């Protein structure tokens, strides 16, 4: 309801979220009335959004924030509300006139892959034609993938970020499956990511109930390595101080938002351990050591620094700083030395080298 989104906007402005860089409040499916209005335009559910979306956008903007909304490329949304098929220009104009700043465009109920692709292209052009700056979030490759390999060059031409894999759930198995899928497909998806277009592994579940502390640290660290858009799916009225601290961690957010804009990748897989690295600006690297073991206690993993950055990260020497689970300096290392990292089960140690 509009009340809920206004409350979230208040929290984001008052409790440091906006200052940490979280600037969008996004409405997902089910915001609409079941039918379009007499002019064929989408309309908000009158009971839950009595002031309409324009009023909500104005309120969100007054807090120094931006508003995101949801629609679908097909004739119905995933939950069965009116979709944008055959109304791309009208819907784009409607969203722009309301002051919307982001559109999540889903891929349900499209009759063919040709119509799906055409719809994603047409909505992109329609949004640009409004003259308003609207971030365009697509699910194009996810709906293509069962049938054909997505053309990421084309997708990046039209979309600002795109989902490749299933919806995230508030569970460790969900986070793990997203990381496994990403590692498996990294050769085709990592190179396309960069300023203007990003792979979207879906939302941060931190601050809910399904993830342990170590698993929350793993999601935050790995989303930073993957250059993922950081969208939270949680209730800011009921979030623990620890989860808030993690989501607002400036060092991790700086890695996530690094201006070089290169996505990280899995470097080593050794039994239960994975090492991922991400090139950063200023010749630095973010390195994540993930322990996938789900039982027992913390385990040690030893890593030769010559491995990192094609041998360049520590040549001839480098400083190492731990960012997660807690921040501390590890000092200087020479190129030929090794790092020994102790990692909790399902946890991650995030380093900046």
Short mmCIF file of C-alpha atoms in Angstrom, two decimals:
data_model
loop_
_atom_site.label_atom_id
_atom_site.label_comp_id
_atom_site.label_asym_id
_atom_site.label_seq_id
_atom_site.Cartn_x
_atom_site.Cartn_y
_atom_site.Cartn_z
CA UNK A 1 0.00 0.00 0.00
CA UNK A 2 1.09 3.62 -0.39
CA UNK A 3 1.25 3.81 3.42
CA UNK A 4 3.87 1.03 3.50
CA UNK A 5 6.03 2.66 0.81
CA UNK A 6 5.83 6.04 2.53
CA UNK A 7 6.91 4.46 5.81
CA UNK A 8 9.85 2.82 4.04
CA UNK A 9 10.82 6.16 2.47
CA UNK A 10 10.78 7.75 5.94
CA UNK A 11 13.05 4.99 7.27
CA UNK A 12 15.42 5.19 4.31
CA UNK A 13 15.86 8.93 4.78
CA UNK A 14 16.09 8.92 8.58
CA UNK A 15 18.14 5.78 9.26
CA UNK A 16 21.15 6.20 7.00
CA UNK A 17 20.04 4.07 4.02
CA UNK A 18 19.90 6.97 1.59
CA UNK A 19 23.25 8.26 2.81
CA UNK A 20 24.77 4.80 2.29
CA UNK A 21 23.64 4.96 -1.35
CA UNK A 22 20.30 3.12 -1.38
CA UNK A 23 18.17 5.52 -3.39
CA UNK A 24 15.32 3.54 -5.00
CA UNK A 25 12.11 2.33 -3.41
CA UNK A 26 10.64 -0.23 -5.79
CA UNK A 27 7.05 -1.41 -6.06
CA UNK A 28 6.76 -4.95 -7.41
CA UNK A 29 3.81 -6.78 -9.03
CA UNK A 30 0.18 -6.35 -7.82
CA UNK A 31 0.12 -2.55 -7.46
CA UNK A 32 -2.41 -2.13 -10.29
CA UNK A 33 -6.16 -2.09 -10.49
CA UNK A 34 -7.42 -5.23 -12.30
CA UNK A 35 -8.33 -3.20 -15.41
CA UNK A 36 -7.01 -0.19 -17.33
CA UNK A 37 -8.90 3.11 -17.24
CA UNK A 38 -11.19 4.46 -20.00
CA UNK A 39 -8.19 5.92 -21.86
CA UNK A 40 -6.47 2.53 -21.76
CA UNK A 41 -3.96 3.61 -19.15
CA UNK A 42 -2.72 1.56 -16.22
CA UNK A 43 -4.09 2.69 -12.88
CA UNK A 44 -3.14 1.97 -9.29
CA UNK A 45 -5.41 -0.09 -7.06
CA UNK A 46 -7.68 2.64 -5.62
CA UNK A 47 -7.98 1.04 -2.16
CA UNK A 48 -4.27 0.49 -1.55
CA UNK A 49 -2.97 3.55 -3.42
CA UNK A 50 -5.76 6.10 -2.90
CA UNK A 51 -3.48 9.02 -3.84
CA UNK A 52 -2.26 7.32 -7.01
CA UNK A 53 1.37 6.73 -8.01
CA UNK A 54 2.10 10.39 -8.80
CA UNK A 55 1.43 11.39 -5.20
CA UNK A 56 3.62 8.57 -3.91
CA UNK A 57 6.43 9.53 -6.32
CA UNK A 58 6.25 13.14 -5.11
CA UNK A 59 6.50 11.95 -1.50
CA UNK A 60 9.45 9.66 -2.25
CA UNK A 61 11.21 12.46 -4.17
CA UNK A 62 10.67 14.84 -1.25
CA UNK A 63 12.81 12.48 0.83
CA UNK A 64 15.66 12.65 -1.70
CA UNK A 65 14.80 9.18 -3.02
CA UNK A 66 13.58 7.67 -6.30
CA UNK A 67 10.58 5.47 -7.11
CA UNK A 68 10.62 2.20 -9.03
CA UNK A 69 7.59 0.44 -10.51
CA UNK A 70 6.76 -2.91 -12.13
CA UNK A 71 5.16 -4.02 -15.36
CA UNK A 72 5.35 -6.96 -17.74
CA UNK A 73 6.21 -7.43 -21.42
CA UNK A 74 3.25 -9.80 -21.93
CA UNK A 75 -0.50 -9.24 -21.87
CA UNK A 76 -0.65 -10.01 -18.13
CA UNK A 77 1.83 -9.65 -15.28
CA UNK A 78 3.06 -12.78 -13.49
CA UNK A 79 0.31 -12.27 -10.88
CA UNK A 80 -2.38 -11.75 -13.55
CA UNK A 81 -2.72 -7.93 -13.62
CA UNK A 82 -2.77 -5.97 -16.90
CA UNK A 83 0.54 -6.29 -18.80
CA UNK A 84 2.11 -3.81 -21.22
CA UNK A 85 1.80 -5.81 -24.44
CA UNK A 86 0.47 -3.51 -27.19
CA UNK A 87 0.69 -0.53 -24.76
CA UNK A 88 4.45 0.04 -24.56
CA UNK A 89 4.45 3.72 -25.56
CA UNK A 90 1.37 4.57 -23.52
CA UNK A 91 2.71 2.81 -20.40
CA UNK A 92 6.14 4.44 -20.72
CA UNK A 93 4.47 7.88 -21.01
CA UNK A 94 2.23 7.08 -18.04
CA UNK A 95 5.19 6.07 -15.85
CA UNK A 96 7.15 9.18 -16.89
CA UNK A 97 4.16 11.44 -16.18
CA UNK A 98 3.92 9.95 -12.68
CA UNK A 99 7.61 10.71 -12.01
CA UNK A 100 8.77 7.09 -11.95
CA UNK A 101 12.58 6.57 -11.93
CA UNK A 102 12.91 2.82 -12.56
CA UNK A 103 10.90 0.15 -14.36
CA UNK A 104 11.25 -3.53 -13.56
CA UNK A 105 9.91 -5.23 -16.69
CA UNK A 106 8.99 -8.88 -16.19
CA UNK A 107 8.62 -11.56 -18.87
CA UNK A 108 5.47 -13.56 -18.04
CA UNK A 109 2.66 -14.32 -20.49
CA UNK A 110 4.41 -13.49 -23.74
CA UNK A 111 3.15 -15.61 -26.64
CA UNK A 112 6.53 -16.21 -28.29
CA UNK A 113 10.23 -15.49 -27.88
CA UNK A 114 10.02 -13.11 -30.85
CA UNK A 115 7.28 -11.07 -29.14
CA UNK A 116 9.24 -11.18 -25.88
CA UNK A 117 12.38 -9.74 -27.52
CA UNK A 118 10.39 -7.20 -29.52
CA UNK A 119 8.57 -6.09 -26.36
CA UNK A 120 11.80 -5.57 -24.43
CA UNK A 121 13.27 -3.54 -27.30
CA UNK A 122 10.12 -1.48 -27.78
CA UNK A 123 9.75 -0.60 -24.09
CA UNK A 124 13.40 0.50 -23.99
CA UNK A 125 12.84 2.87 -26.93
CA UNK A 126 9.53 4.04 -25.45
CA UNK A 127 11.18 4.90 -22.11
CA UNK A 128 13.94 6.85 -23.86
CA UNK A 129 11.37 8.71 -25.92
CA UNK A 130 9.70 10.09 -22.77
CA UNK A 131 12.79 12.19 -22.07
CA UNK A 132 12.77 11.09 -18.44
CA UNK A 133 15.74 9.21 -17.02
CA UNK A 134 14.27 5.80 -16.11
CA UNK A 135 16.43 2.83 -15.12
CA UNK A 136 15.33 -0.21 -17.15
CA UNK A 137 15.48 -3.54 -15.35
CA UNK A 138 14.83 -6.56 -17.59
CA UNK A 139 14.17 -10.28 -17.22
CA UNK A 140 14.85 -10.88 -20.92
CA UNK A 141 17.70 -13.44 -20.70
CA UNK A 142 15.99 -15.46 -17.97
CA UNK A 143 12.94 -16.10 -20.17
CA UNK A 144 15.11 -16.83 -23.25
CA UNK A 145 17.55 -19.21 -21.59
CA UNK A 146 15.53 -22.43 -21.53
CA UNK A 147 15.29 -22.21 -25.34
CA UNK A 148 18.24 -20.19 -26.63
CA UNK A 149 21.51 -18.55 -25.59
CA UNK A 150 20.84 -14.83 -24.93
CA UNK A 151 22.65 -12.23 -27.04
CA UNK A 152 24.06 -10.12 -24.20
CA UNK A 153 25.45 -7.46 -26.51
CA UNK A 154 21.92 -6.77 -27.73
CA UNK A 155 20.42 -7.00 -24.23
CA UNK A 156 22.93 -4.48 -22.87
CA UNK A 157 22.06 -2.14 -25.74
CA UNK A 158 18.47 -1.95 -24.46
CA UNK A 159 18.56 -2.74 -20.70
CA UNK A 160 20.40 -1.34 -17.66
CA UNK A 161 20.35 -4.61 -15.77
CA UNK A 162 18.90 -8.02 -16.39
CA UNK A 163 18.00 -11.17 -14.50
CA UNK A 164 19.55 -14.44 -15.67
CA UNK A 165 18.30 -16.93 -13.10
CA UNK A 166 15.41 -17.83 -10.81
CA UNK A 167 13.97 -15.56 -8.11
CA UNK A 168 15.99 -15.43 -4.92
CA UNK A 169 14.41 -16.85 -1.75
CA UNK A 170 15.20 -16.24 1.89
CA UNK A 171 17.28 -19.43 2.18
CA UNK A 172 20.88 -20.56 1.95
CA UNK A 173 20.06 -23.09 -0.80
CA UNK A 174 18.75 -20.21 -2.94
CA UNK A 175 21.89 -18.06 -2.43
CA UNK A 176 24.09 -21.09 -3.14
CA UNK A 177 22.22 -21.96 -6.35
CA UNK A 178 22.63 -18.38 -7.65
CA UNK A 179 26.39 -18.48 -6.96
CA UNK A 180 26.73 -21.93 -8.56
CA UNK A 181 24.81 -20.81 -11.66
CA UNK A 182 26.91 -17.64 -11.95
CA UNK A 183 30.20 -19.56 -11.71
CA UNK A 184 28.98 -22.10 -14.27
CA UNK A 185 28.05 -19.39 -16.79
CA UNK A 186 30.72 -16.81 -15.98
CA UNK A 187 32.43 -17.14 -19.38
CA UNK A 188 29.32 -15.83 -21.12
CA UNK A 189 28.07 -13.21 -18.63
CA UNK A 190 31.04 -11.59 -16.81
CA UNK A 191 32.57 -9.79 -19.79
CA UNK A 192 29.37 -7.93 -20.75
CA UNK A 193 28.88 -6.28 -17.34
CA UNK A 194 30.03 -2.69 -16.94
CA UNK A 195 28.80 0.89 -16.57
CA UNK A 196 25.29 1.12 -18.04
CA UNK A 197 24.52 -2.61 -17.97
CA UNK A 198 24.73 -5.23 -15.21
CA UNK A 199 23.94 -8.86 -14.49
CA UNK A 200 21.34 -8.94 -11.72
CA UNK A 201 21.50 -11.98 -9.39
CA UNK A 202 18.36 -10.66 -7.62
CA UNK A 203 17.75 -9.09 -4.24
CA UNK A 204 19.60 -9.08 -0.93
CA UNK A 205 17.77 -11.22 1.64
CA UNK A 206 19.83 -9.86 4.55
CA UNK A 207 17.63 -8.69 7.42
CA UNK A 208 14.98 -11.39 7.06
CA UNK A 209 14.95 -14.80 8.82
CA UNK A 210 16.31 -17.48 6.49
CA UNK A 211 20.03 -16.71 6.45
CA UNK A 212 22.45 -17.17 9.33
CA UNK A 213 24.91 -14.38 10.10
CA UNK A 214 27.69 -16.08 8.08
CA UNK A 215 25.33 -16.63 5.15
CA UNK A 216 24.31 -12.98 5.25
CA UNK A 217 27.99 -12.00 5.14
CA UNK A 218 28.41 -14.35 2.16
CA UNK A 219 25.55 -12.76 0.24
CA UNK A 220 26.83 -9.24 0.87
CA UNK A 221 30.41 -10.14 -0.06
CA UNK A 222 29.51 -12.12 -3.17
CA UNK A 223 27.00 -9.54 -4.45
CA UNK A 224 29.83 -6.99 -4.17
CA UNK A 225 32.16 -9.31 -6.12
CA UNK A 226 29.48 -9.82 -8.82
CA UNK A 227 28.94 -6.05 -9.29
CA UNK A 228 25.28 -6.75 -8.56
CA UNK A 229 22.67 -4.00 -8.33
CA UNK A 230 22.01 -3.82 -4.57
CA UNK A 231 18.27 -4.07 -3.95
CA UNK A 232 17.09 -5.09 -0.50
CA UNK A 233 14.02 -7.22 0.02
CA UNK A 234 13.31 -6.74 3.71
CA UNK A 235 11.25 -4.73 6.19
CA UNK A 236 13.26 -1.76 7.46
CA UNK A 237 10.91 -1.44 10.46
CA UNK A 238 12.03 -4.81 11.82
CA UNK A 239 15.69 -5.10 10.85
CA UNK A 240 18.38 -6.08 13.36
CA UNK A 241 21.23 -3.66 14.09
CA UNK A 242 23.70 -6.29 12.76
CA UNK A 243 21.89 -6.67 9.43
CA UNK A 244 21.62 -2.90 9.10
CA UNK A 245 25.33 -2.51 9.78
CA UNK A 246 26.18 -5.12 7.14
CA UNK A 247 23.90 -3.63 4.47
CA UNK A 248 25.26 -0.13 5.15
CA UNK A 249 28.92 -1.20 5.28
CA UNK A 250 30.67 1.57 3.32
CA UNK A 251 33.73 -0.50 2.40
CA UNK A 252 31.66 -3.30 0.88
CA UNK A 253 29.39 -0.85 -0.94
CA UNK A 254 32.50 0.88 -2.35
CA UNK A 255 33.63 -2.48 -3.79
CA UNK A 256 30.15 -3.19 -5.15
CA UNK A 257 29.95 0.27 -6.76
CA UNK A 258 33.57 0.44 -7.94
CA UNK A 259 33.77 2.89 -10.88
CA UNK A 260 35.78 0.49 -13.06
CA UNK A 261 32.58 -1.54 -13.21
CA UNK A 262 34.14 -4.95 -13.87
CA UNK A 263 32.28 -8.01 -12.59
CA UNK A 264 34.23 -10.58 -10.58
CA UNK A 265 34.54 -14.29 -11.30
CA UNK A 266 35.43 -17.59 -9.66
CA UNK A 267 39.16 -18.16 -9.74
CA UNK A 268 39.66 -21.40 -7.82
CA UNK A 269 37.41 -24.21 -6.67
CA UNK A 270 39.10 -26.55 -4.23
CA UNK A 271 36.93 -29.09 -2.38
CA UNK A 272 34.56 -26.93 -0.29
CA UNK A 273 36.45 -23.71 -0.90
CA UNK A 274 35.95 -21.15 -3.65
CA UNK A 275 38.11 -18.12 -4.35
CA UNK A 276 36.57 -15.28 -6.37
CA UNK A 277 38.28 -12.08 -7.45
CA UNK A 278 37.12 -8.78 -8.87
CA UNK A 279 39.41 -6.19 -10.50
CA UNK A 280 38.91 -2.73 -8.97
CA UNK A 281 40.03 0.75 -9.95
CA UNK A 282 43.48 1.86 -8.77
CA UNK A 283 45.01 -1.57 -9.57
CA UNK A 284 43.30 -3.10 -6.54
CA UNK A 285 41.40 -6.40 -6.34
CA UNK A 286 38.55 -7.62 -4.17
CA UNK A 287 39.05 -11.26 -3.19
CA UNK A 288 36.39 -13.46 -1.59
CA UNK A 289 37.15 -16.81 0.03
CA UNK A 290 33.94 -18.80 0.47
CA UNK A 291 33.62 -21.97 2.54
CA UNK A 292 30.69 -24.01 1.21
CA UNK A 293 30.94 -26.68 3.89
CA UNK A 294 27.71 -26.64 5.91
CA UNK A 295 28.85 -28.51 9.03
CA UNK A 296 31.74 -28.42 11.49
CA UNK A 297 33.76 -25.40 12.55
CA UNK A 298 35.90 -22.75 10.83
CA UNK A 299 38.35 -24.11 8.24
CA UNK A 300 41.70 -22.76 7.08
CA UNK A 301 42.47 -22.12 3.42
CA UNK A 302 45.90 -21.12 2.15
CA UNK A 303 46.18 -19.06 -1.00
CA UNK A 304 49.30 -18.18 -2.96
CA UNK A 305 49.27 -14.47 -3.84
CA UNK A 306 50.88 -15.17 -7.23
CA UNK A 307 47.44 -16.48 -8.30
CA UNK A 308 45.68 -13.14 -7.97
CA UNK A 309 45.06 -10.78 -10.87
CA UNK A 310 46.93 -12.94 -13.40
CA UNK A 311 49.98 -12.63 -11.15
CA UNK A 312 49.78 -8.82 -11.14
CA UNK A 313 47.77 -8.06 -7.98
CA UNK A 314 50.75 -8.46 -5.62
CA UNK A 315 53.71 -7.90 -7.90
CA UNK A 316 56.13 -6.97 -6.35
CA UNK A 317 54.15 -6.47 -3.11
CA UNK A 318 50.69 -5.53 -1.85
CA UNK A 319 48.75 -4.51 1.22
CA UNK A 320 45.88 -6.74 2.32
CA UNK A 321 42.84 -5.51 4.19
CA UNK A 322 39.99 -7.68 5.45
CA UNK A 323 36.60 -6.06 4.82
CA UNK A 324 34.24 -8.83 6.01
CA UNK A 325 33.19 -10.36 8.39
CA UNK A 326 34.97 -7.47 10.20
CA UNK A 327 37.41 -4.88 8.91
CA UNK A 328 41.09 -4.99 9.84
CA UNK A 329 44.44 -4.50 8.15
CA UNK A 330 46.54 -7.59 7.51
CA UNK A 331 49.64 -5.63 6.51
CA UNK A 332 52.04 -5.95 3.55
CA UNK A 333 52.86 -9.11 1.64
CA UNK A 334 55.41 -9.90 -1.04
CA UNK A 335 54.48 -11.45 -4.36
CA UNK A 336 55.75 -14.91 -3.41
CA UNK A 337 54.00 -15.15 -0.04
CA UNK A 338 50.83 -17.00 0.89
CA UNK A 339 47.73 -15.93 2.75
CA UNK A 340 46.07 -18.18 5.28
CA UNK A 341 42.37 -17.45 5.72
CA UNK A 342 40.07 -18.96 8.34
CA UNK A 343 36.46 -19.16 7.13
CA UNK A 344 33.30 -20.25 8.95
CA UNK A 345 30.99 -22.85 7.37
CA UNK A 346 28.80 -21.16 4.67
CA UNK A 347 30.77 -17.96 5.45
CA UNK A 348 33.03 -15.74 3.37
CA UNK A 349 36.10 -13.65 4.10
CA UNK A 350 36.23 -10.59 1.83
CA UNK A 351 39.63 -8.97 1.28
CA UNK A 352 40.84 -5.91 -0.57
CA UNK A 353 44.30 -6.40 -2.08
#
